[in-house]
mmCIF file of C-alpha atoms and ligand atoms in Angstrom:
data_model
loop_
_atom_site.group_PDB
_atom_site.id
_atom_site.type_symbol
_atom_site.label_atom_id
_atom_site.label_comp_id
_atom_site.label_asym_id
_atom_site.label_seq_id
_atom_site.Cartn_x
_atom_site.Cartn_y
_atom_site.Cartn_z
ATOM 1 C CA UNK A 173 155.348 34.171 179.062
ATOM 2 C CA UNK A 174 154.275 35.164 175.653
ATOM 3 C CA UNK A 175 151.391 34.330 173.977
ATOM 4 C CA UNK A 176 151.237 33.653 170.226
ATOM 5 C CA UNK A 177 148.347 33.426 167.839
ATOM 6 C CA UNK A 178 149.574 31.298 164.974
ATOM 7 C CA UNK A 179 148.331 28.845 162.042
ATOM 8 C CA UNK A 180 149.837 25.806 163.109
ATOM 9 C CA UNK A 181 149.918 22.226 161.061
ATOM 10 C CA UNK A 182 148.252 19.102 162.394
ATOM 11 C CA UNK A 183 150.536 16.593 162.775
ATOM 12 C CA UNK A 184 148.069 13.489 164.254
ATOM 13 C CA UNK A 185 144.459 13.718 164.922
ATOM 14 C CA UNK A 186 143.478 10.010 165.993
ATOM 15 C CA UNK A 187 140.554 8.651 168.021
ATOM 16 C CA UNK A 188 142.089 6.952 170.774
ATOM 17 C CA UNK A 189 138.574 5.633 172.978
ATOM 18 C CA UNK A 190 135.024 6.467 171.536
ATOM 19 C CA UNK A 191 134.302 10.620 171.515
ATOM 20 C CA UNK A 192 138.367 10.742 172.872
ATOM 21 C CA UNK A 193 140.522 12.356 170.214
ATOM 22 C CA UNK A 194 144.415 13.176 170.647
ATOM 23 C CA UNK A 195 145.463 15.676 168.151
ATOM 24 C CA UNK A 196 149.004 16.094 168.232
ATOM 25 C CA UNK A 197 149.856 20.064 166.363
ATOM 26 C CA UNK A 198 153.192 21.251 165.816
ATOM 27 C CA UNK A 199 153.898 24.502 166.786
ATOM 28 C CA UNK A 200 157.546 25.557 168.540
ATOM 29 C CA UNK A 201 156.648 29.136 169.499
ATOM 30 C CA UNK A 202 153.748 27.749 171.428
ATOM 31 C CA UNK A 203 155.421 24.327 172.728
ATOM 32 C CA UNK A 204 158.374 26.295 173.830
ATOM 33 C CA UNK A 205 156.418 28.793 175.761
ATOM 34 C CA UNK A 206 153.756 26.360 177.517
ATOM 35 C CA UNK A 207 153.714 25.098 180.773
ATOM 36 C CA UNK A 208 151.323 22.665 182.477
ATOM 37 C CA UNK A 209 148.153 23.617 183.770
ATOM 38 C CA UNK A 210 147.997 26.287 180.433
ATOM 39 C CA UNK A 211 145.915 25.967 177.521
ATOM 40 C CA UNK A 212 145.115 27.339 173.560
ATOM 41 C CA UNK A 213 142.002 28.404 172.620
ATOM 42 C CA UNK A 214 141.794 26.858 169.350
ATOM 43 C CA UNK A 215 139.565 27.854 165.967
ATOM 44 C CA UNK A 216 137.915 24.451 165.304
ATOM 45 C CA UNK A 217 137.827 25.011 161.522
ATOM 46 C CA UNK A 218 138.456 28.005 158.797
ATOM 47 C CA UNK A 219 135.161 30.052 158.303
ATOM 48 C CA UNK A 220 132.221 31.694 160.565
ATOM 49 C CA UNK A 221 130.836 28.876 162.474
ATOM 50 C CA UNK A 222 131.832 27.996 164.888
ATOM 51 C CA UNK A 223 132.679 31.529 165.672
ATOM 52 C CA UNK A 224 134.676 31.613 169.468
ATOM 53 C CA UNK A 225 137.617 29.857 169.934
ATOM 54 C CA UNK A 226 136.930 26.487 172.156
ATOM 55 C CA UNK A 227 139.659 25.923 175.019
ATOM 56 C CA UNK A 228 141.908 22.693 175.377
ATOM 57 C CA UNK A 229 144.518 22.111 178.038
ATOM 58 C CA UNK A 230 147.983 20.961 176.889
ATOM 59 C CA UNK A 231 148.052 17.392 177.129
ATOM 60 C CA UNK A 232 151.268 17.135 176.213
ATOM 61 C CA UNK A 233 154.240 19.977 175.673
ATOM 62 C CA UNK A 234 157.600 18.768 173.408
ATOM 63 C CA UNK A 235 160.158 21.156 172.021
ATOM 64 C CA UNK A 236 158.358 21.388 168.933
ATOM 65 C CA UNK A 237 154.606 20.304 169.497
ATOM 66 C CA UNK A 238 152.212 19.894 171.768
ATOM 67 C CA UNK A 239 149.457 17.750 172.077
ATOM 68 C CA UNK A 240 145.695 18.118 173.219
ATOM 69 C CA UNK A 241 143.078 15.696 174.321
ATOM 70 C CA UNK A 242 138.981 16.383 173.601
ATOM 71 C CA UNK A 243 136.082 14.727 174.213
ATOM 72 C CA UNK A 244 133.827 15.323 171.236
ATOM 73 C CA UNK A 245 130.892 17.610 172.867
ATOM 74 C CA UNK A 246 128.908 19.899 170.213
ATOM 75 C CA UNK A 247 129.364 21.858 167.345
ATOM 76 C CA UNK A 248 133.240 22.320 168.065
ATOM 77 C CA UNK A 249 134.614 19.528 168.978
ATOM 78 C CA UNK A 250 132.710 17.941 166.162
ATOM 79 C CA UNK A 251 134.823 19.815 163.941
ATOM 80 C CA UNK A 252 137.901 19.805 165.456
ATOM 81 C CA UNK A 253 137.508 15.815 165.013
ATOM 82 C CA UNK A 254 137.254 16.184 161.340
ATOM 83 C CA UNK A 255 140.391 18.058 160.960
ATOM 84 C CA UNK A 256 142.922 15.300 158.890
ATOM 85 C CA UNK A 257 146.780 15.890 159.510
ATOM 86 C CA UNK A 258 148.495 18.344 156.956
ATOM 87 C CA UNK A 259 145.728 20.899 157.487
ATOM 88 C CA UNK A 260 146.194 23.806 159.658
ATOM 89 C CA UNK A 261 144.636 25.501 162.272
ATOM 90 C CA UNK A 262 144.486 28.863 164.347
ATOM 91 C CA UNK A 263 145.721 28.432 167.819
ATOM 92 C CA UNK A 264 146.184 31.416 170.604
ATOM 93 C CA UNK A 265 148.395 30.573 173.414
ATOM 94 C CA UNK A 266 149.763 29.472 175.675
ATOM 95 C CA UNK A 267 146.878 31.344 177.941
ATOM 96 C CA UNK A 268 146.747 31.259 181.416
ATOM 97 C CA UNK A 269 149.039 30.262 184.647
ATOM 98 C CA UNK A 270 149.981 26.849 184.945
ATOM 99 C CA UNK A 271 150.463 24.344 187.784
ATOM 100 C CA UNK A 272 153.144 25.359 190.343
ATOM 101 C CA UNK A 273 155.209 22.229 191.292
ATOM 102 C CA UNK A 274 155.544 20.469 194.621
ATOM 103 C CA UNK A 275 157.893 22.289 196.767
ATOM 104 C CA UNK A 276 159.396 19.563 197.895
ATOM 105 C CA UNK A 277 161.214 16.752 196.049
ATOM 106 C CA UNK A 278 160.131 13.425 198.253
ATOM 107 C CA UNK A 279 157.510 12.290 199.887
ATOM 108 C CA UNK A 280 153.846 11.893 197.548
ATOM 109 C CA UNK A 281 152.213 13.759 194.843
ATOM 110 C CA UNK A 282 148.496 13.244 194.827
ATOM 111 C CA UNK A 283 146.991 13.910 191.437
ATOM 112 C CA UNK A 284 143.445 13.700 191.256
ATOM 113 C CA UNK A 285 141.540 13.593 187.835
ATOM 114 C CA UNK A 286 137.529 13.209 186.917
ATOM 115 C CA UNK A 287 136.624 12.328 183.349
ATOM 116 C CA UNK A 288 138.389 14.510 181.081
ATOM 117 C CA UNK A 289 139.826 16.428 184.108
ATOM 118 C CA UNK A 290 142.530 13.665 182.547
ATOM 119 C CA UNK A 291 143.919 15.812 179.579
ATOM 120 C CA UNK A 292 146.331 18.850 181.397
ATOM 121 C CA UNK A 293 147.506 16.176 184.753
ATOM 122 C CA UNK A 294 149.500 14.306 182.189
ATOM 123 C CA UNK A 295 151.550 17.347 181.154
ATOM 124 C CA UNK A 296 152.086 17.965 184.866
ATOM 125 C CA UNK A 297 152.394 14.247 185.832
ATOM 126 C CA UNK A 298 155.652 14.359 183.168
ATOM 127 C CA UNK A 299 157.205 17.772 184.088
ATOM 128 C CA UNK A 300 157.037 16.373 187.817
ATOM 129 C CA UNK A 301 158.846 13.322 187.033
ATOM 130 C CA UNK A 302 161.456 15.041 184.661
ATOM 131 C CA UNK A 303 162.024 17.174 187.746
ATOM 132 C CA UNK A 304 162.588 14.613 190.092
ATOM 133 C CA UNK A 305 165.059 12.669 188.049
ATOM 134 C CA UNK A 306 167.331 15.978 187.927
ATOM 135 C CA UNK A 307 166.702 16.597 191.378
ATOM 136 C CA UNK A 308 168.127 15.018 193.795
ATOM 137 C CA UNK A 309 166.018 13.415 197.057
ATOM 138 C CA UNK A 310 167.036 15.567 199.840
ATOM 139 C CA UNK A 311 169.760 14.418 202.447
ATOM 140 C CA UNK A 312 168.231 13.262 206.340
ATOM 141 C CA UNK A 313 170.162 13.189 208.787
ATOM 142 C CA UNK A 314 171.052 10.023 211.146
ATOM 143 C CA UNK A 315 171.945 10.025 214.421
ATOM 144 C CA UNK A 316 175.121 9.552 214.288
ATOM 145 C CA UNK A 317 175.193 7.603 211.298
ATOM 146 C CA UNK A 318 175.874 10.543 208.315
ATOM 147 C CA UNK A 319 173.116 11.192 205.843
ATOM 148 C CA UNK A 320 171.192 9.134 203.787
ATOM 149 C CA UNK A 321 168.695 10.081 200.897
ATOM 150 C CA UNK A 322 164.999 10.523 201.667
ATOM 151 C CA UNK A 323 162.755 7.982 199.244
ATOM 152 C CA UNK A 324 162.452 10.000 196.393
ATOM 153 C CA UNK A 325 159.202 12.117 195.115
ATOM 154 C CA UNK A 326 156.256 9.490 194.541
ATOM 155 C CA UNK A 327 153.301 10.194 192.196
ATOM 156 C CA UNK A 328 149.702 8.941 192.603
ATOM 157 C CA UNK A 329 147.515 9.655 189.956
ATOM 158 C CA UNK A 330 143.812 8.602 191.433
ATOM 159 C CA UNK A 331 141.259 8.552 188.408
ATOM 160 C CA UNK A 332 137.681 8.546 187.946
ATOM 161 C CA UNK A 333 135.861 8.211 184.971
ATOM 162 C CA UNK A 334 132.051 7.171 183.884
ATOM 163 C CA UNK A 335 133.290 3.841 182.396
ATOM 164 C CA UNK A 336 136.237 1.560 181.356
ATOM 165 C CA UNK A 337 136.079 3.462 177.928
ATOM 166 C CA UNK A 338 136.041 6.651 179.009
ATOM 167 C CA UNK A 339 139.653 5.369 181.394
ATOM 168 C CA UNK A 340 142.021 6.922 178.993
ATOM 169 C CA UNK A 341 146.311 7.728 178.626
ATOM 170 C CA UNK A 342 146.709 5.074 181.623
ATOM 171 C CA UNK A 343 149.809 3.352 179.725
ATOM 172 C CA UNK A 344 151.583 6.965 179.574
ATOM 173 C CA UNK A 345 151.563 7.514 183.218
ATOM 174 C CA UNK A 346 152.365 4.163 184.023
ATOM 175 C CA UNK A 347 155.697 4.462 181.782
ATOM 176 C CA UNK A 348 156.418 7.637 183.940
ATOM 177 C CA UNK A 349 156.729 5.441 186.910
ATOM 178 C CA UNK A 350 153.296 6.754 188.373
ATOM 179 C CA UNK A 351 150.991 4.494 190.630
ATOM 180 C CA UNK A 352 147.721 4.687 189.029
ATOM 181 C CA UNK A 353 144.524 4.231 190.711
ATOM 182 C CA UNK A 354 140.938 3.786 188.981
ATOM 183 C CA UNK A 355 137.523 3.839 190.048
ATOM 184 C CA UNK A 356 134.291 4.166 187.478
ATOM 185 C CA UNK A 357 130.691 5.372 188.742
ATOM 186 C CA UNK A 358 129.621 2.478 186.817
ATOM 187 C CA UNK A 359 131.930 -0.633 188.231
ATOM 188 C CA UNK A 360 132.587 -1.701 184.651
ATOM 189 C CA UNK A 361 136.506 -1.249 185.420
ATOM 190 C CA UNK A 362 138.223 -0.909 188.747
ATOM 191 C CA UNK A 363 136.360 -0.826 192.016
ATOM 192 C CA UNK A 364 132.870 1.624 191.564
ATOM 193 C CA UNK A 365 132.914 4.799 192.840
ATOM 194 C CA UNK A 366 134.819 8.105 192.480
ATOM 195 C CA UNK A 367 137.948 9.748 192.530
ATOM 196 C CA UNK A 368 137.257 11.044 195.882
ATOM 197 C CA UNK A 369 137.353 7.899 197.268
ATOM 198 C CA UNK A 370 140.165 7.438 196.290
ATOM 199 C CA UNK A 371 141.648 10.825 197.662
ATOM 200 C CA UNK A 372 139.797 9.681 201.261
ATOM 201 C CA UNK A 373 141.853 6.252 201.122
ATOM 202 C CA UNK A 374 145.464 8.018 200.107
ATOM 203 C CA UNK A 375 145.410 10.288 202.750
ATOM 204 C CA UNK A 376 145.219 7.651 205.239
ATOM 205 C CA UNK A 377 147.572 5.403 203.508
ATOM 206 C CA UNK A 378 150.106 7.080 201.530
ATOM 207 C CA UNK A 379 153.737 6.574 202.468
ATOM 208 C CA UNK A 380 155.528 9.578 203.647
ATOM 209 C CA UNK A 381 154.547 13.127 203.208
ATOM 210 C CA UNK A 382 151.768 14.580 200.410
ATOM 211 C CA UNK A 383 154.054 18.049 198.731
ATOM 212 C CA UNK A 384 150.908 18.209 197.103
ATOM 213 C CA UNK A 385 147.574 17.587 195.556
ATOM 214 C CA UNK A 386 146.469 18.634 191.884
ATOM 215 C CA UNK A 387 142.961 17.842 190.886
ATOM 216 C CA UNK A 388 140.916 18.676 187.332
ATOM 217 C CA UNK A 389 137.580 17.548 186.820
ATOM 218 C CA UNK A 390 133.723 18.434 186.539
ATOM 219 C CA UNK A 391 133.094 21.245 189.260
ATOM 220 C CA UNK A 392 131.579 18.885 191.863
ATOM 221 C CA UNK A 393 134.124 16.568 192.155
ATOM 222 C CA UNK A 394 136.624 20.265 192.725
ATOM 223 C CA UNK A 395 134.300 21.074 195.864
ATOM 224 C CA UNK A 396 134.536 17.677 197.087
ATOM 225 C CA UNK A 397 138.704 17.561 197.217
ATOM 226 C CA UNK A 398 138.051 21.077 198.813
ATOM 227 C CA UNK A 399 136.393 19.920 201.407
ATOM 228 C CA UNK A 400 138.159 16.969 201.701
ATOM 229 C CA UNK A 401 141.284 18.725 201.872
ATOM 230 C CA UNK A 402 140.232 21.450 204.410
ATOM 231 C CA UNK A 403 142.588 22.176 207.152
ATOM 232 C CA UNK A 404 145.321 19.404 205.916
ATOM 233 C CA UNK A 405 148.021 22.301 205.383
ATOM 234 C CA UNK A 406 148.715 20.527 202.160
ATOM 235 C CA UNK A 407 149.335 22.720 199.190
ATOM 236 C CA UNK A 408 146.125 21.979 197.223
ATOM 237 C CA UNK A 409 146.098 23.362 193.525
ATOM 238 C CA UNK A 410 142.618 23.166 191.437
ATOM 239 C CA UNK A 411 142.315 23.443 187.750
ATOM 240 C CA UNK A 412 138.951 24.723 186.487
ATOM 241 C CA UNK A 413 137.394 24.030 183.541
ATOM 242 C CA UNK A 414 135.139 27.421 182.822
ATOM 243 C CA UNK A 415 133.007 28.045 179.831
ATOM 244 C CA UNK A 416 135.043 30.656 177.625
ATOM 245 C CA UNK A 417 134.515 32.918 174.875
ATOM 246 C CA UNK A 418 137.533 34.845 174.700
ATOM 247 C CA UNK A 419 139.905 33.765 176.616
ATOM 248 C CA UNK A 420 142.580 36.749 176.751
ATOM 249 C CA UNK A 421 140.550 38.059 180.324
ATOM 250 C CA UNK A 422 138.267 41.027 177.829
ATOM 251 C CA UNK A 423 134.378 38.983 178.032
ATOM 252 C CA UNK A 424 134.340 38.322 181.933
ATOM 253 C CA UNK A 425 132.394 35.517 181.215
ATOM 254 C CA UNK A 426 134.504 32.879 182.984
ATOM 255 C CA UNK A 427 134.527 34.911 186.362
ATOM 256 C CA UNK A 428 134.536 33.185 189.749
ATOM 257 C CA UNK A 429 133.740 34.602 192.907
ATOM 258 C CA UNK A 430 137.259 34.988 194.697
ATOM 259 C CA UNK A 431 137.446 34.075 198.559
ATOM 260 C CA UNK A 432 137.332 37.265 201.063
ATOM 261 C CA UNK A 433 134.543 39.066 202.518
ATOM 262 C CA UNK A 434 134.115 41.986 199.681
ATOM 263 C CA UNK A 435 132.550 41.045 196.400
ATOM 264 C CA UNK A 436 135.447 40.561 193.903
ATOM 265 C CA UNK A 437 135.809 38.469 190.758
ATOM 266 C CA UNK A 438 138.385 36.265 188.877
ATOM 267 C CA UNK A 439 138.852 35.294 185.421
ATOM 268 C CA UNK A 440 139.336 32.021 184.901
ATOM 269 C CA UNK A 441 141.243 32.373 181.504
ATOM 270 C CA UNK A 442 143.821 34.674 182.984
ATOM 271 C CA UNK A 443 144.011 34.503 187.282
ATOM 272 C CA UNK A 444 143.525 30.745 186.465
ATOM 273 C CA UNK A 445 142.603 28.386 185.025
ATOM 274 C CA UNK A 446 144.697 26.505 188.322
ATOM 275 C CA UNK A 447 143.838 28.426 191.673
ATOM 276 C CA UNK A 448 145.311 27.515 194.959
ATOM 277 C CA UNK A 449 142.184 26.419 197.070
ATOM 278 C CA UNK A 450 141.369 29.335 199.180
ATOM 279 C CA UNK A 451 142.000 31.590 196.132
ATOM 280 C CA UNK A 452 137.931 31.165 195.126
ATOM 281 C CA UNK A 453 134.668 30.425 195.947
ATOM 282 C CA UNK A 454 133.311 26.834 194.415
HETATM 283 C C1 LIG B 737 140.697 25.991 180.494
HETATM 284 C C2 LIG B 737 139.878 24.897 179.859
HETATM 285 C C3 LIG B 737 140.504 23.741 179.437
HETATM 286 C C4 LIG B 737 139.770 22.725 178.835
HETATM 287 N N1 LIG B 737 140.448 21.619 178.446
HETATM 288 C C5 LIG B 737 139.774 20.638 177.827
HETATM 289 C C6 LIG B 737 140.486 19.499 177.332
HETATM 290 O O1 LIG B 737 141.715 19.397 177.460
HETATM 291 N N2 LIG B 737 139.760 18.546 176.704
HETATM 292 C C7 LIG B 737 138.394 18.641 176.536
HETATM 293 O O2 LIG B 737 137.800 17.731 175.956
HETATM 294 N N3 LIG B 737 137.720 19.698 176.988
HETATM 295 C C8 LIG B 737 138.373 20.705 177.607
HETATM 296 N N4 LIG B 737 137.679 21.806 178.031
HETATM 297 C C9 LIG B 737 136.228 21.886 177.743
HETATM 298 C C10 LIG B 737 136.054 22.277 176.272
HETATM 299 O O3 LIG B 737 136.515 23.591 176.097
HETATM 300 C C11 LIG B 737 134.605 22.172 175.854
HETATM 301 O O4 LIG B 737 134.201 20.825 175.915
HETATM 302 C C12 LIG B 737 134.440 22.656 174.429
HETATM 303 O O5 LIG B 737 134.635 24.044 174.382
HETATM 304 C C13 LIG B 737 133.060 22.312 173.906
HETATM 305 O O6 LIG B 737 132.935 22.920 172.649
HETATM 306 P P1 LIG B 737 131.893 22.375 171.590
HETATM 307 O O7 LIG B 737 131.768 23.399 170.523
HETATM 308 O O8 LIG B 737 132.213 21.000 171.156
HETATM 309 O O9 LIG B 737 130.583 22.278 172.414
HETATM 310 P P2 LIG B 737 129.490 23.436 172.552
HETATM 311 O O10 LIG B 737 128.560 23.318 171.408
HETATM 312 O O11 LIG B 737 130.177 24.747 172.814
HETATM 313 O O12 LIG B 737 128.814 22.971 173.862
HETATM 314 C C14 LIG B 737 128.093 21.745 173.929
HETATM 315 C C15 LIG B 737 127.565 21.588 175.340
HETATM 316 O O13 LIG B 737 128.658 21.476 176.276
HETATM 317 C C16 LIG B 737 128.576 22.494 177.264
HETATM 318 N N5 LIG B 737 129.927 22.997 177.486
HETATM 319 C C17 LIG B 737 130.712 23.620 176.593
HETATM 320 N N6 LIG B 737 131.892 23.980 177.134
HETATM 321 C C18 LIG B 737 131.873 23.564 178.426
HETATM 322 C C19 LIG B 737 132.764 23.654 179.521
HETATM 323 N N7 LIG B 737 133.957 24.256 179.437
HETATM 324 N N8 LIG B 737 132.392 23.125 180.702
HETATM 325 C C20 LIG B 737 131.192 22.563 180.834
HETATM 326 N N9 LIG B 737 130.276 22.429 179.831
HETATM 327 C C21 LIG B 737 130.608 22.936 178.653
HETATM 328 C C22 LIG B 737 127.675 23.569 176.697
HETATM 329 O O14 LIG B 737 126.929 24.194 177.721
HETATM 330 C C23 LIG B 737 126.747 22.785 175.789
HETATM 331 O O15 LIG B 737 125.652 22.290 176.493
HETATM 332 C C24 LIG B 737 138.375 22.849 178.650
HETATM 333 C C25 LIG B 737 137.737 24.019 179.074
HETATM 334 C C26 LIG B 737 138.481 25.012 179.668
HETATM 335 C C27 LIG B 737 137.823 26.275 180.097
HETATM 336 S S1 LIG B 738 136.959 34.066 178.714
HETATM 337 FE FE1 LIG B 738 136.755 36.199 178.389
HETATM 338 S S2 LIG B 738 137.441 36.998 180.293
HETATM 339 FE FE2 LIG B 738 137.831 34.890 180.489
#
């Protein structure tokens, strides 16, 4: 994978909820590079300040653009908000290792997403379904009847969010063909509660076999699908959502404690930012 730094127009920068932006850049060195689960660090105007970089996920990936989705948080993302199409802006990536797929091509995807935890499972939720189009569901046998094709590759996205603003992109997975579920801690849209829950109820209901489970969100919610997923021998893959200043794996300032009984550390910008639960300590 190479990683470019280049000055890239903005094609859209739109609010799409309040605080949500989608900024749509176009850029076909770094769209036809990326891969879900990666993201740019991104220079949120031309001058000094803000100095570092800020990281976004790739929301999207075409052949020629790609698109990102921020909450606005501080100085940064302030900025980045103010940007109006035509201008342009310094983008390095794509950095770090994306989401493997599910191994298997039937049976349920699980993809679990808290607040803006939202923004790289739609890239993912996309590639997956591309995938299983091509693919096809693999062959069971019958007793003595021949084969017949499995029930093809199901996705589930189960999403949490404060409120029914902060719900966003639910039309896009929905034209994908993906069964979305909602809970807010606040009730104000959906059943209350959070996307745990929601993980806890799947298990026990979903149809066939989980390949997988993907989750992004605030670090809490992470530990929770950990532990909820402990000793399931389902592939469980966990994007994390680090504070960064460089990004290229120099600072050290994203590291996480990896699992094991001697003291060793990984970066979040480059043995990341998706880690296969085991890989760390939450
Ligand atoms: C790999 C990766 C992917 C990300 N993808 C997205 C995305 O797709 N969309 C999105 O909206 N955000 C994403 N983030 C978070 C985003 O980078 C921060 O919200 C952003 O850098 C804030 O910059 P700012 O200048 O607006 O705020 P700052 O002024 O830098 O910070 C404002 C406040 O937010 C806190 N803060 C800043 N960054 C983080 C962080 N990463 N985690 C927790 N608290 C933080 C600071 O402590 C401070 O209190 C991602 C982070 C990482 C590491
Ligand atoms: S952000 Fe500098 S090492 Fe990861």
């Amino acid at each position: 994978m190479v990683m470019q730094l280049s000055r890239c127009p903005i094609s859209k920068n739109q609010v799409i909820a309040p605080g949500y932006f989608l900024m749509e850049i176009e850029s076909p060195e770094i769209a036809g590079e990326a891969e879900p689960g990666q993201f740019v660090m991104i220079k949120t105007r031309d001058g000094l300040e803000p100095l570092l970089r800020r990281p976004l996920s790739l929301h999207r990936i075409s052949s020629t653009s790609i698109e990102l989705l921020y909450q606005v948080i501080g100085k940064g993302t302030q900025s980045l908000s103010r940007t109006r199409p035509g201008e342009f802006l310094d983008l390095l990536g794509p950095l770090g290792k994306p989401f493997p797929l599910p191994k298997s091509n039937s049976g349920s995807t699980l993809l679990v997403a808290g607040g803006m935890g939202i923004a790289p499972i739609l890239a993912l939720a996309e590639k997956i379904a591309k995938r299983s189009k091509v693919l096809p569901a693999p062959r069971l046998r019958q007793a003595g009847k021949g084969q017949r094709s499995r029930a093809p590759l199901k996705i589930h996205l189960l999403y949490g969010a404060k409120n029914k603003a902060n719900l966003v992109r639910i039309k896009e997975f929905q034209k994908l063909g993906v069964e979305v579920k909602t809970v807010t801690e606040d009730g104000s849209a959906g059943r209350k509660g959070l996307a745990t829950n929601l993980l806890r109820e799947s298990l026990v209901s979903s149809p066939g076999q989980i390949s997988a489970v993907y989750a992004c969100g605030p670090r809490p919610m992470l530990k929770s699908v950990a532990r909820i997923m402990k000793n399931k021998k389902i592939p469980l893959y966990l994007s994390l959502e680090e504070m960064m200043a460089c990004g290229m794996g120099a600072c050290l300032g994203c590291s996480v404690r990896a699992k094991g009984k001697e003291i060793h550390y990984l970066r979040v910008c480059q043995d990341g930012p998706v880690f296969e639960t085991g890989e760390i300590v939450l």
